[in-house]
């Protein structure tokens, strides 16, 4: 009898990170993964292409040039920043650094679908606190769910997939209530789309100074670099250092670093993308509303259609029209906004939706 290597038991029954397929229909609009529309252009494309020619060399250890640029733009010391190949790999490293077997991670639910998978892989246990009826985080219930085994709490703000945000004052009260040995991860993957003014008490330096807060951000969404894979974490030097210690020495490619630096250095492309996405978001919400589909107020680059049991049928009708959207069976459908062709295709879909 031949023995085979045995994977860790925590991996048993691990769900797959799902993707949406077009099947036999030509794709007209891809609105299923909250990516920015269009392709790379201008200085960002130029920087990425120039970096390809230099790719015989390793990048700087720890993505130090990008970390330094982020530190300057955010007003924190370099020691407070960790960069890697996306916000999700950084969350995984946070869990690797902080989670012990059996520890609990409190999240809202429904929220970003990767959270329970990452927690399971890390050997932890997810404690999922239902969203309120309006799709927003129930922060008092999340605070009440923190117990002796809780090691981390994740607040997704704006929340994927509902697009809702937590009021800054409520977040401040929540952070004050969380015990100092529990790490709060503020997943701000979509923060650039959030039009609300941010009080000084919730600025990135103020959050990092709290000691038990880690802010996660990404270049995948508003910066439009999802395929290049760049994210960053800002926290106290202690937390950021723990995460850096479990990252590989070269956590971001030189091409991704070059593109991210160019995007930081030329903020007008980001500002234009954010402005047009916000306008389009209002128009898409109005179109849906005119057909009786009321979406929660979104501060992200997507809207949430709470269609309940009809969600999968709606997504299938979209697919038949070449529109890829993200259904969550029995709950709702998330549609990424930003593509200028979205409304025309969505109007066709809605014309056939009873
Ligand atoms: C809330 C949230 N966090 C993190 C991520 C992952 O970002 P990245 O591409 O930087 O890994 C996503 C991507 O969809 C997301 O929606």
CSV table of C-alpha atoms and ligand atoms in Angstrom, one decimal:
chain,number,residue,atom,x,y,z
A,1,UNK,CA,0.0,0.0,0.0
A,2,UNK,CA,1.4,3.4,-0.9
A,3,UNK,CA,1.2,6.2,1.6
A,4,UNK,CA,0.5,9.7,0.3
A,5,UNK,CA,1.3,13.1,1.8
A,6,UNK,CA,-1.5,14.4,3.9
A,7,UNK,CA,-2.5,18.1,3.8
A,8,UNK,CA,-3.4,19.8,7.1
A,9,UNK,CA,-6.8,18.8,8.3
A,10,UNK,CA,-8.0,22.4,8.3
A,11,UNK,CA,-8.1,22.4,4.5
A,12,UNK,CA,-10.8,19.7,4.4
A,13,UNK,CA,-13.9,21.0,2.7
A,14,UNK,CA,-12.4,24.3,1.8
A,15,UNK,CA,-14.7,26.2,-0.6
A,16,UNK,CA,-13.2,27.5,-3.8
A,17,UNK,CA,-12.9,31.3,-4.4
A,18,UNK,CA,-15.6,31.6,-7.0
A,19,UNK,CA,-15.4,33.2,-10.4
A,20,UNK,CA,-18.1,34.0,-12.9
A,21,UNK,CA,-17.9,32.4,-16.4
A,22,UNK,CA,-19.5,33.6,-19.6
A,23,UNK,CA,-20.0,30.1,-21.0
A,24,UNK,CA,-21.0,30.2,-24.7
A,25,UNK,CA,-22.0,33.9,-24.8
A,26,UNK,CA,-19.6,36.6,-26.0
A,27,UNK,CA,-18.8,39.0,-23.1
A,28,UNK,CA,-20.0,42.6,-23.6
A,29,UNK,CA,-19.5,43.9,-20.1
A,30,UNK,CA,-17.5,42.3,-17.3
A,31,UNK,CA,-19.0,43.6,-14.1
A,32,UNK,CA,-18.4,40.6,-11.8
A,33,UNK,CA,-15.0,41.3,-10.0
A,34,UNK,CA,-15.1,45.1,-9.1
A,35,UNK,CA,-12.2,45.8,-11.5
A,36,UNK,CA,-11.6,49.2,-13.1
A,37,UNK,CA,-12.8,49.3,-16.7
A,38,UNK,CA,-10.5,49.8,-19.7
A,39,UNK,CA,-6.8,49.2,-20.0
A,40,UNK,CA,-3.6,50.7,-18.6
A,41,UNK,CA,-2.7,54.0,-20.3
A,42,UNK,CA,-0.4,57.0,-19.9
A,43,UNK,CA,2.5,57.2,-17.4
A,44,UNK,CA,1.4,54.0,-15.5
A,45,UNK,CA,1.6,51.9,-18.7
A,46,UNK,CA,4.9,53.6,-19.7
A,47,UNK,CA,6.4,52.9,-16.2
A,48,UNK,CA,5.2,49.2,-16.3
A,49,UNK,CA,6.6,48.7,-19.8
A,50,UNK,CA,9.9,50.3,-18.9
A,51,UNK,CA,10.2,48.1,-15.8
A,52,UNK,CA,9.8,45.0,-17.9
A,53,UNK,CA,13.1,45.7,-19.6
A,54,UNK,CA,14.8,45.8,-16.2
A,55,UNK,CA,13.3,42.6,-15.0
A,56,UNK,CA,16.5,40.7,-15.0
A,57,UNK,CA,17.1,42.3,-11.6
A,58,UNK,CA,15.3,41.7,-8.3
A,59,UNK,CA,13.2,44.5,-6.9
A,60,UNK,CA,14.2,46.1,-3.6
A,61,UNK,CA,13.8,43.9,-0.6
A,62,UNK,CA,10.3,44.4,0.9
A,63,UNK,CA,9.2,46.7,-1.9
A,64,UNK,CA,11.1,49.4,0.1
A,65,UNK,CA,10.7,52.1,-2.6
A,66,UNK,CA,7.0,51.7,-2.8
A,67,UNK,CA,6.6,51.4,1.0
A,68,UNK,CA,8.6,54.7,1.4
A,69,UNK,CA,6.5,56.5,-1.2
A,70,UNK,CA,3.3,55.3,0.5
A,71,UNK,CA,4.6,56.3,3.9
A,72,UNK,CA,5.3,59.8,2.6
A,73,UNK,CA,1.9,60.2,1.0
A,74,UNK,CA,0.0,58.8,4.1
A,75,UNK,CA,2.1,60.7,6.7
A,76,UNK,CA,3.3,57.6,8.6
A,77,UNK,CA,6.9,56.2,9.2
A,78,UNK,CA,8.2,53.6,6.7
A,79,UNK,CA,8.1,51.1,9.6
A,80,UNK,CA,4.3,51.3,9.7
A,81,UNK,CA,3.9,50.1,6.1
A,82,UNK,CA,4.0,46.6,4.6
A,83,UNK,CA,3.5,46.0,0.9
A,84,UNK,CA,2.7,42.8,-0.9
A,85,UNK,CA,1.1,41.3,-4.0
A,86,UNK,CA,-2.4,42.4,-3.0
A,87,UNK,CA,-4.6,43.2,0.1
A,88,UNK,CA,-5.7,39.6,0.4
A,89,UNK,CA,-2.1,38.1,0.6
A,90,UNK,CA,-1.5,40.7,3.3
A,91,UNK,CA,-4.6,39.6,5.2
A,92,UNK,CA,-3.3,36.0,4.9
A,93,UNK,CA,0.1,37.1,6.4
A,94,UNK,CA,-1.7,39.0,9.2
A,95,UNK,CA,-3.5,35.8,10.1
A,96,UNK,CA,-0.3,33.8,9.8
A,97,UNK,CA,1.4,36.2,12.2
A,98,UNK,CA,-1.4,36.6,14.7
A,99,UNK,CA,-3.8,33.6,14.6
A,100,UNK,CA,-3.2,30.6,16.8
A,101,UNK,CA,-5.1,27.3,16.2
A,102,UNK,CA,-8.7,27.7,17.3
A,103,UNK,CA,-8.6,31.5,17.6
A,104,UNK,CA,-11.7,33.3,16.5
A,105,UNK,CA,-12.0,36.0,13.8
A,106,UNK,CA,-15.2,38.2,14.0
A,107,UNK,CA,-16.5,39.4,10.6
A,108,UNK,CA,-19.7,40.9,9.3
A,109,UNK,CA,-21.7,38.6,7.0
A,110,UNK,CA,-22.2,38.8,4.2
A,111,UNK,CA,-18.9,40.4,3.5
A,112,UNK,CA,-15.9,39.7,1.3
A,113,UNK,CA,-16.1,36.1,0.4
A,114,UNK,CA,-12.4,35.4,0.9
A,115,UNK,CA,-12.5,36.1,4.7
A,116,UNK,CA,-13.9,32.7,5.9
A,117,UNK,CA,-11.6,30.9,3.4
A,118,UNK,CA,-8.5,32.7,4.7
A,119,UNK,CA,-9.5,32.1,8.3
A,120,UNK,CA,-10.1,28.4,7.7
A,121,UNK,CA,-6.7,28.0,6.0
A,122,UNK,CA,-5.0,29.8,8.9
A,123,UNK,CA,-6.6,27.3,11.3
A,124,UNK,CA,-9.0,29.8,12.9
A,125,UNK,CA,-12.7,29.9,13.3
A,126,UNK,CA,-14.9,32.6,11.7
A,127,UNK,CA,-17.6,34.2,13.8
A,128,UNK,CA,-20.0,35.8,11.3
A,129,UNK,CA,-22.2,38.6,12.5
A,130,UNK,CA,-25.2,39.2,10.2
A,131,UNK,CA,-25.4,42.6,8.4
A,132,UNK,CA,-28.3,44.9,9.4
A,133,UNK,CA,-31.3,45.0,7.1
A,134,UNK,CA,-29.9,47.9,5.2
A,135,UNK,CA,-26.7,45.9,4.3
A,136,UNK,CA,-24.5,47.7,6.8
A,137,UNK,CA,-22.2,46.3,9.5
A,138,UNK,CA,-23.9,45.8,12.9
A,139,UNK,CA,-21.0,47.2,14.9
A,140,UNK,CA,-22.6,46.8,18.4
A,141,UNK,CA,-23.4,43.1,17.6
A,142,UNK,CA,-19.8,42.7,16.3
A,143,UNK,CA,-18.4,44.2,19.6
A,144,UNK,CA,-20.7,41.9,21.6
A,145,UNK,CA,-19.4,38.9,19.6
A,146,UNK,CA,-15.8,39.5,20.8
A,147,UNK,CA,-14.9,36.9,23.4
A,148,UNK,CA,-11.9,35.4,25.1
A,149,UNK,CA,-10.9,33.4,21.9
A,150,UNK,CA,-11.2,36.4,19.6
A,151,UNK,CA,-7.9,37.4,18.1
A,152,UNK,CA,-9.0,39.6,15.1
A,153,UNK,CA,-12.0,41.5,13.9
A,154,UNK,CA,-12.5,42.5,10.3
A,155,UNK,CA,-14.5,45.6,9.3
A,156,UNK,CA,-14.9,45.9,5.5
A,157,UNK,CA,-15.5,49.6,4.8
A,158,UNK,CA,-17.0,50.0,2.2
A,159,UNK,CA,-18.4,46.5,2.5
A,160,UNK,CA,-18.1,44.1,-0.3
A,161,UNK,CA,-20.7,43.2,-1.7
A,162,UNK,CA,-23.3,45.7,-0.3
A,163,UNK,CA,-21.2,48.9,-0.8
A,164,UNK,CA,-22.4,50.3,2.5
A,165,UNK,CA,-20.1,52.2,4.9
A,166,UNK,CA,-19.9,52.5,8.7
A,167,UNK,CA,-20.3,56.1,9.9
A,168,UNK,CA,-17.0,57.4,11.1
A,169,UNK,CA,-18.3,58.2,14.6
A,170,UNK,CA,-19.7,54.7,15.0
A,171,UNK,CA,-16.3,53.2,13.9
A,172,UNK,CA,-14.5,55.4,16.4
A,173,UNK,CA,-16.8,54.2,19.2
A,174,UNK,CA,-16.3,50.6,18.1
A,175,UNK,CA,-12.5,50.9,18.0
A,176,UNK,CA,-12.6,52.4,21.5
A,177,UNK,CA,-14.7,49.4,22.7
A,178,UNK,CA,-12.4,46.6,21.2
A,179,UNK,CA,-10.0,45.2,23.8
A,180,UNK,CA,-6.4,46.4,23.0
A,181,UNK,CA,-5.1,42.8,22.5
A,182,UNK,CA,-7.7,42.2,19.7
A,183,UNK,CA,-6.5,43.3,16.3
A,184,UNK,CA,-9.0,45.2,14.2
A,185,UNK,CA,-8.4,44.9,10.4
A,186,UNK,CA,-10.0,47.8,8.5
A,187,UNK,CA,-10.3,46.5,5.0
A,188,UNK,CA,-10.4,49.7,2.9
A,189,UNK,CA,-10.0,48.1,-0.6
A,190,UNK,CA,-12.6,50.5,-2.0
A,191,UNK,CA,-11.9,53.6,0.1
A,192,UNK,CA,-11.0,55.8,-2.8
A,193,UNK,CA,-14.6,55.6,-4.0
A,194,UNK,CA,-15.9,56.7,-0.6
A,195,UNK,CA,-16.9,60.4,-1.0
A,196,UNK,CA,-17.4,61.1,2.7
A,197,UNK,CA,-14.9,63.5,4.4
A,198,UNK,CA,-12.7,61.6,6.8
A,199,UNK,CA,-12.3,63.1,10.3
A,200,UNK,CA,-8.7,63.5,11.6
A,201,UNK,CA,-9.4,60.9,14.3
A,202,UNK,CA,-9.9,58.3,11.5
A,203,UNK,CA,-6.9,59.4,9.4
A,204,UNK,CA,-4.5,56.6,8.5
A,205,UNK,CA,-1.8,58.0,10.9
A,206,UNK,CA,-4.4,58.2,13.8
A,207,UNK,CA,-5.6,54.7,13.1
A,208,UNK,CA,-2.0,53.3,13.0
A,209,UNK,CA,-1.3,55.1,16.2
A,210,UNK,CA,-4.0,53.1,18.0
A,211,UNK,CA,-1.7,50.0,18.1
A,212,UNK,CA,-4.4,47.4,17.5
A,213,UNK,CA,-5.7,48.6,14.1
A,214,UNK,CA,-4.3,47.5,10.7
A,215,UNK,CA,-5.6,49.3,7.5
A,216,UNK,CA,-5.6,47.2,4.4
A,217,UNK,CA,-5.6,48.9,1.0
A,218,UNK,CA,-5.1,47.8,-2.6
A,219,UNK,CA,-4.0,49.1,-6.0
A,220,UNK,CA,-6.5,46.6,-7.6
A,221,UNK,CA,-9.6,48.7,-7.6
A,222,UNK,CA,-9.4,52.5,-8.1
A,223,UNK,CA,-5.8,52.4,-9.2
A,224,UNK,CA,-6.8,49.9,-11.8
A,225,UNK,CA,-3.8,47.5,-11.3
A,226,UNK,CA,-5.7,44.2,-10.3
A,227,UNK,CA,-3.7,42.1,-12.7
A,228,UNK,CA,-0.3,43.4,-11.5
A,229,UNK,CA,-1.1,42.6,-7.8
A,230,UNK,CA,-0.2,45.3,-5.3
A,231,UNK,CA,-1.6,46.0,-1.9
A,232,UNK,CA,-0.4,47.6,1.3
A,233,UNK,CA,-1.0,47.5,5.0
A,234,UNK,CA,-0.6,50.4,7.5
A,235,UNK,CA,-0.4,49.8,11.2
A,236,UNK,CA,1.8,50.3,14.2
A,237,UNK,CA,5.4,49.5,13.7
A,238,UNK,CA,4.9,46.4,15.8
A,239,UNK,CA,2.0,45.0,13.7
A,240,UNK,CA,3.5,46.0,10.3
A,241,UNK,CA,6.8,44.5,11.4
A,242,UNK,CA,5.2,41.2,12.3
A,243,UNK,CA,3.5,41.1,8.9
A,244,UNK,CA,6.8,42.0,7.1
A,245,UNK,CA,8.6,39.2,9.0
A,246,UNK,CA,6.3,36.5,7.4
A,247,UNK,CA,6.3,38.0,3.9
A,248,UNK,CA,8.8,36.7,1.3
A,249,UNK,CA,11.8,39.0,0.7
A,250,UNK,CA,10.5,40.2,-2.6
A,251,UNK,CA,6.7,40.5,-2.0
A,252,UNK,CA,5.9,42.7,-5.1
A,253,UNK,CA,7.3,42.4,-8.6
A,254,UNK,CA,9.4,45.3,-10.0
A,255,UNK,CA,6.8,45.8,-12.7
A,256,UNK,CA,4.0,46.2,-10.2
A,257,UNK,CA,6.1,48.5,-8.0
A,258,UNK,CA,6.9,50.7,-11.0
A,259,UNK,CA,3.2,50.9,-12.0
A,260,UNK,CA,2.1,51.6,-8.4
A,261,UNK,CA,4.7,54.4,-8.0
A,262,UNK,CA,3.6,56.0,-11.3
A,263,UNK,CA,-0.1,55.8,-10.2
A,264,UNK,CA,0.8,57.6,-7.0
A,265,UNK,CA,2.8,60.2,-8.9
A,266,UNK,CA,0.0,60.9,-11.3
A,267,UNK,CA,-3.1,61.1,-9.2
A,268,UNK,CA,-5.3,62.7,-11.9
A,269,UNK,CA,-6.0,59.4,-13.7
A,270,UNK,CA,-7.2,58.0,-10.4
A,271,UNK,CA,-9.3,61.1,-9.6
A,272,UNK,CA,-10.9,60.9,-13.1
A,273,UNK,CA,-11.7,57.2,-12.7
A,274,UNK,CA,-13.2,57.7,-9.3
A,275,UNK,CA,-15.3,60.7,-10.4
A,276,UNK,CA,-16.7,59.0,-13.5
A,277,UNK,CA,-17.4,55.8,-11.5
A,278,UNK,CA,-19.3,57.7,-8.8
A,279,UNK,CA,-21.4,59.4,-11.5
A,280,UNK,CA,-22.1,56.1,-13.2
A,281,UNK,CA,-23.0,54.5,-9.9
A,282,UNK,CA,-25.7,57.1,-9.4
A,283,UNK,CA,-27.1,56.6,-12.9
A,284,UNK,CA,-27.1,52.8,-12.6
A,285,UNK,CA,-28.8,53.0,-9.2
A,286,UNK,CA,-31.4,55.3,-10.8
A,287,UNK,CA,-31.9,52.9,-13.7
A,288,UNK,CA,-32.5,50.0,-11.3
A,289,UNK,CA,-34.7,52.1,-9.1
A,290,UNK,CA,-36.9,53.0,-12.1
A,291,UNK,CA,-37.6,49.2,-12.5
A,292,UNK,CA,-38.3,48.8,-8.8
A,293,UNK,CA,-34.9,47.4,-7.7
A,294,UNK,CA,-33.7,49.6,-4.8
A,295,UNK,CA,-30.0,49.3,-4.1
A,296,UNK,CA,-28.4,50.4,-0.8
A,297,UNK,CA,-26.4,53.6,-0.9
A,298,UNK,CA,-22.9,52.5,-2.2
A,299,UNK,CA,-19.6,54.2,-1.6
A,300,UNK,CA,-17.7,51.6,-3.7
A,301,UNK,CA,-17.5,50.8,-7.4
A,302,UNK,CA,-20.4,48.4,-7.3
A,303,UNK,CA,-24.1,48.2,-6.4
A,304,UNK,CA,-25.9,45.5,-4.5
A,305,UNK,CA,-29.3,44.2,-5.7
A,306,UNK,CA,-31.0,42.4,-2.8
A,307,UNK,CA,-33.0,40.1,-5.0
A,308,UNK,CA,-33.1,37.2,-2.6
A,309,UNK,CA,-34.3,33.9,-4.2
A,310,UNK,CA,-34.3,35.5,-7.7
A,311,UNK,CA,-30.6,36.4,-7.6
A,312,UNK,CA,-29.3,33.5,-9.6
A,313,UNK,CA,-32.0,33.9,-12.2
A,314,UNK,CA,-31.2,37.6,-12.6
A,315,UNK,CA,-27.5,36.8,-13.0
A,316,UNK,CA,-28.3,34.2,-15.6
A,317,UNK,CA,-30.4,36.7,-17.6
A,318,UNK,CA,-27.5,39.1,-17.5
A,319,UNK,CA,-25.2,36.4,-18.7
A,320,UNK,CA,-27.4,35.7,-21.7
A,321,UNK,CA,-27.0,39.4,-22.6
A,322,UNK,CA,-23.3,39.2,-22.3
A,323,UNK,CA,-23.2,41.0,-19.0
A,324,UNK,CA,-21.2,39.2,-16.3
A,325,UNK,CA,-22.3,40.0,-12.7
A,326,UNK,CA,-21.7,38.3,-9.4
A,327,UNK,CA,-24.7,36.5,-7.9
A,328,UNK,CA,-24.8,35.3,-4.3
A,329,UNK,CA,-27.4,32.6,-4.4
A,330,UNK,CA,-30.5,33.4,-2.4
A,331,UNK,CA,-29.2,36.8,-1.3
A,332,UNK,CA,-28.4,39.3,-4.0
A,333,UNK,CA,-26.4,40.3,-7.0
A,334,UNK,CA,-23.4,42.6,-7.1
A,335,UNK,CA,-22.8,44.6,-10.2
A,336,UNK,CA,-19.5,46.5,-10.8
A,337,UNK,CA,-20.0,50.0,-12.2
A,338,UNK,CA,-17.6,52.0,-14.2
A,339,UNK,CA,-17.9,50.5,-17.6
A,340,UNK,CA,-19.5,53.1,-19.9
A,341,UNK,CA,-21.5,50.3,-21.7
A,342,UNK,CA,-23.0,48.9,-18.6
A,343,UNK,CA,-26.2,50.9,-18.5
A,344,UNK,CA,-27.2,50.1,-22.1
A,345,UNK,CA,-26.8,46.4,-21.6
A,346,UNK,CA,-28.4,46.5,-18.2
A,347,UNK,CA,-31.4,48.3,-19.7
A,348,UNK,CA,-31.8,45.4,-22.2
A,349,UNK,CA,-31.7,43.0,-19.3
A,350,UNK,CA,-34.3,44.9,-17.3
A,351,UNK,CA,-36.6,45.1,-20.2
A,352,UNK,CA,-36.8,41.3,-20.1
A,353,UNK,CA,-37.0,41.0,-16.3
A,354,UNK,CA,-40.5,40.6,-14.8
B,1,LIG,C1,-13.0,43.9,0.4
B,1,LIG,C2,-11.8,43.4,-0.4
B,1,LIG,N1,-10.7,43.2,0.2
B,1,LIG,C3,-9.6,42.8,-0.5
B,1,LIG,C4,-9.7,42.4,-1.8
B,1,LIG,C5,-8.5,41.8,-2.5
B,1,LIG,O1,-7.7,42.8,-3.0
B,1,LIG,P1,-6.3,42.4,-3.8
B,1,LIG,O2,-6.6,42.3,-5.2
B,1,LIG,O3,-5.5,43.6,-3.4
B,1,LIG,O4,-5.8,41.2,-3.2
B,1,LIG,C6,-10.9,42.5,-2.5
B,1,LIG,C7,-11.0,42.1,-3.9
B,1,LIG,O5,-12.1,42.0,-4.4
B,1,LIG,C8,-12.0,43.0,-1.8
B,1,LIG,O6,-13.2,43.1,-2.3
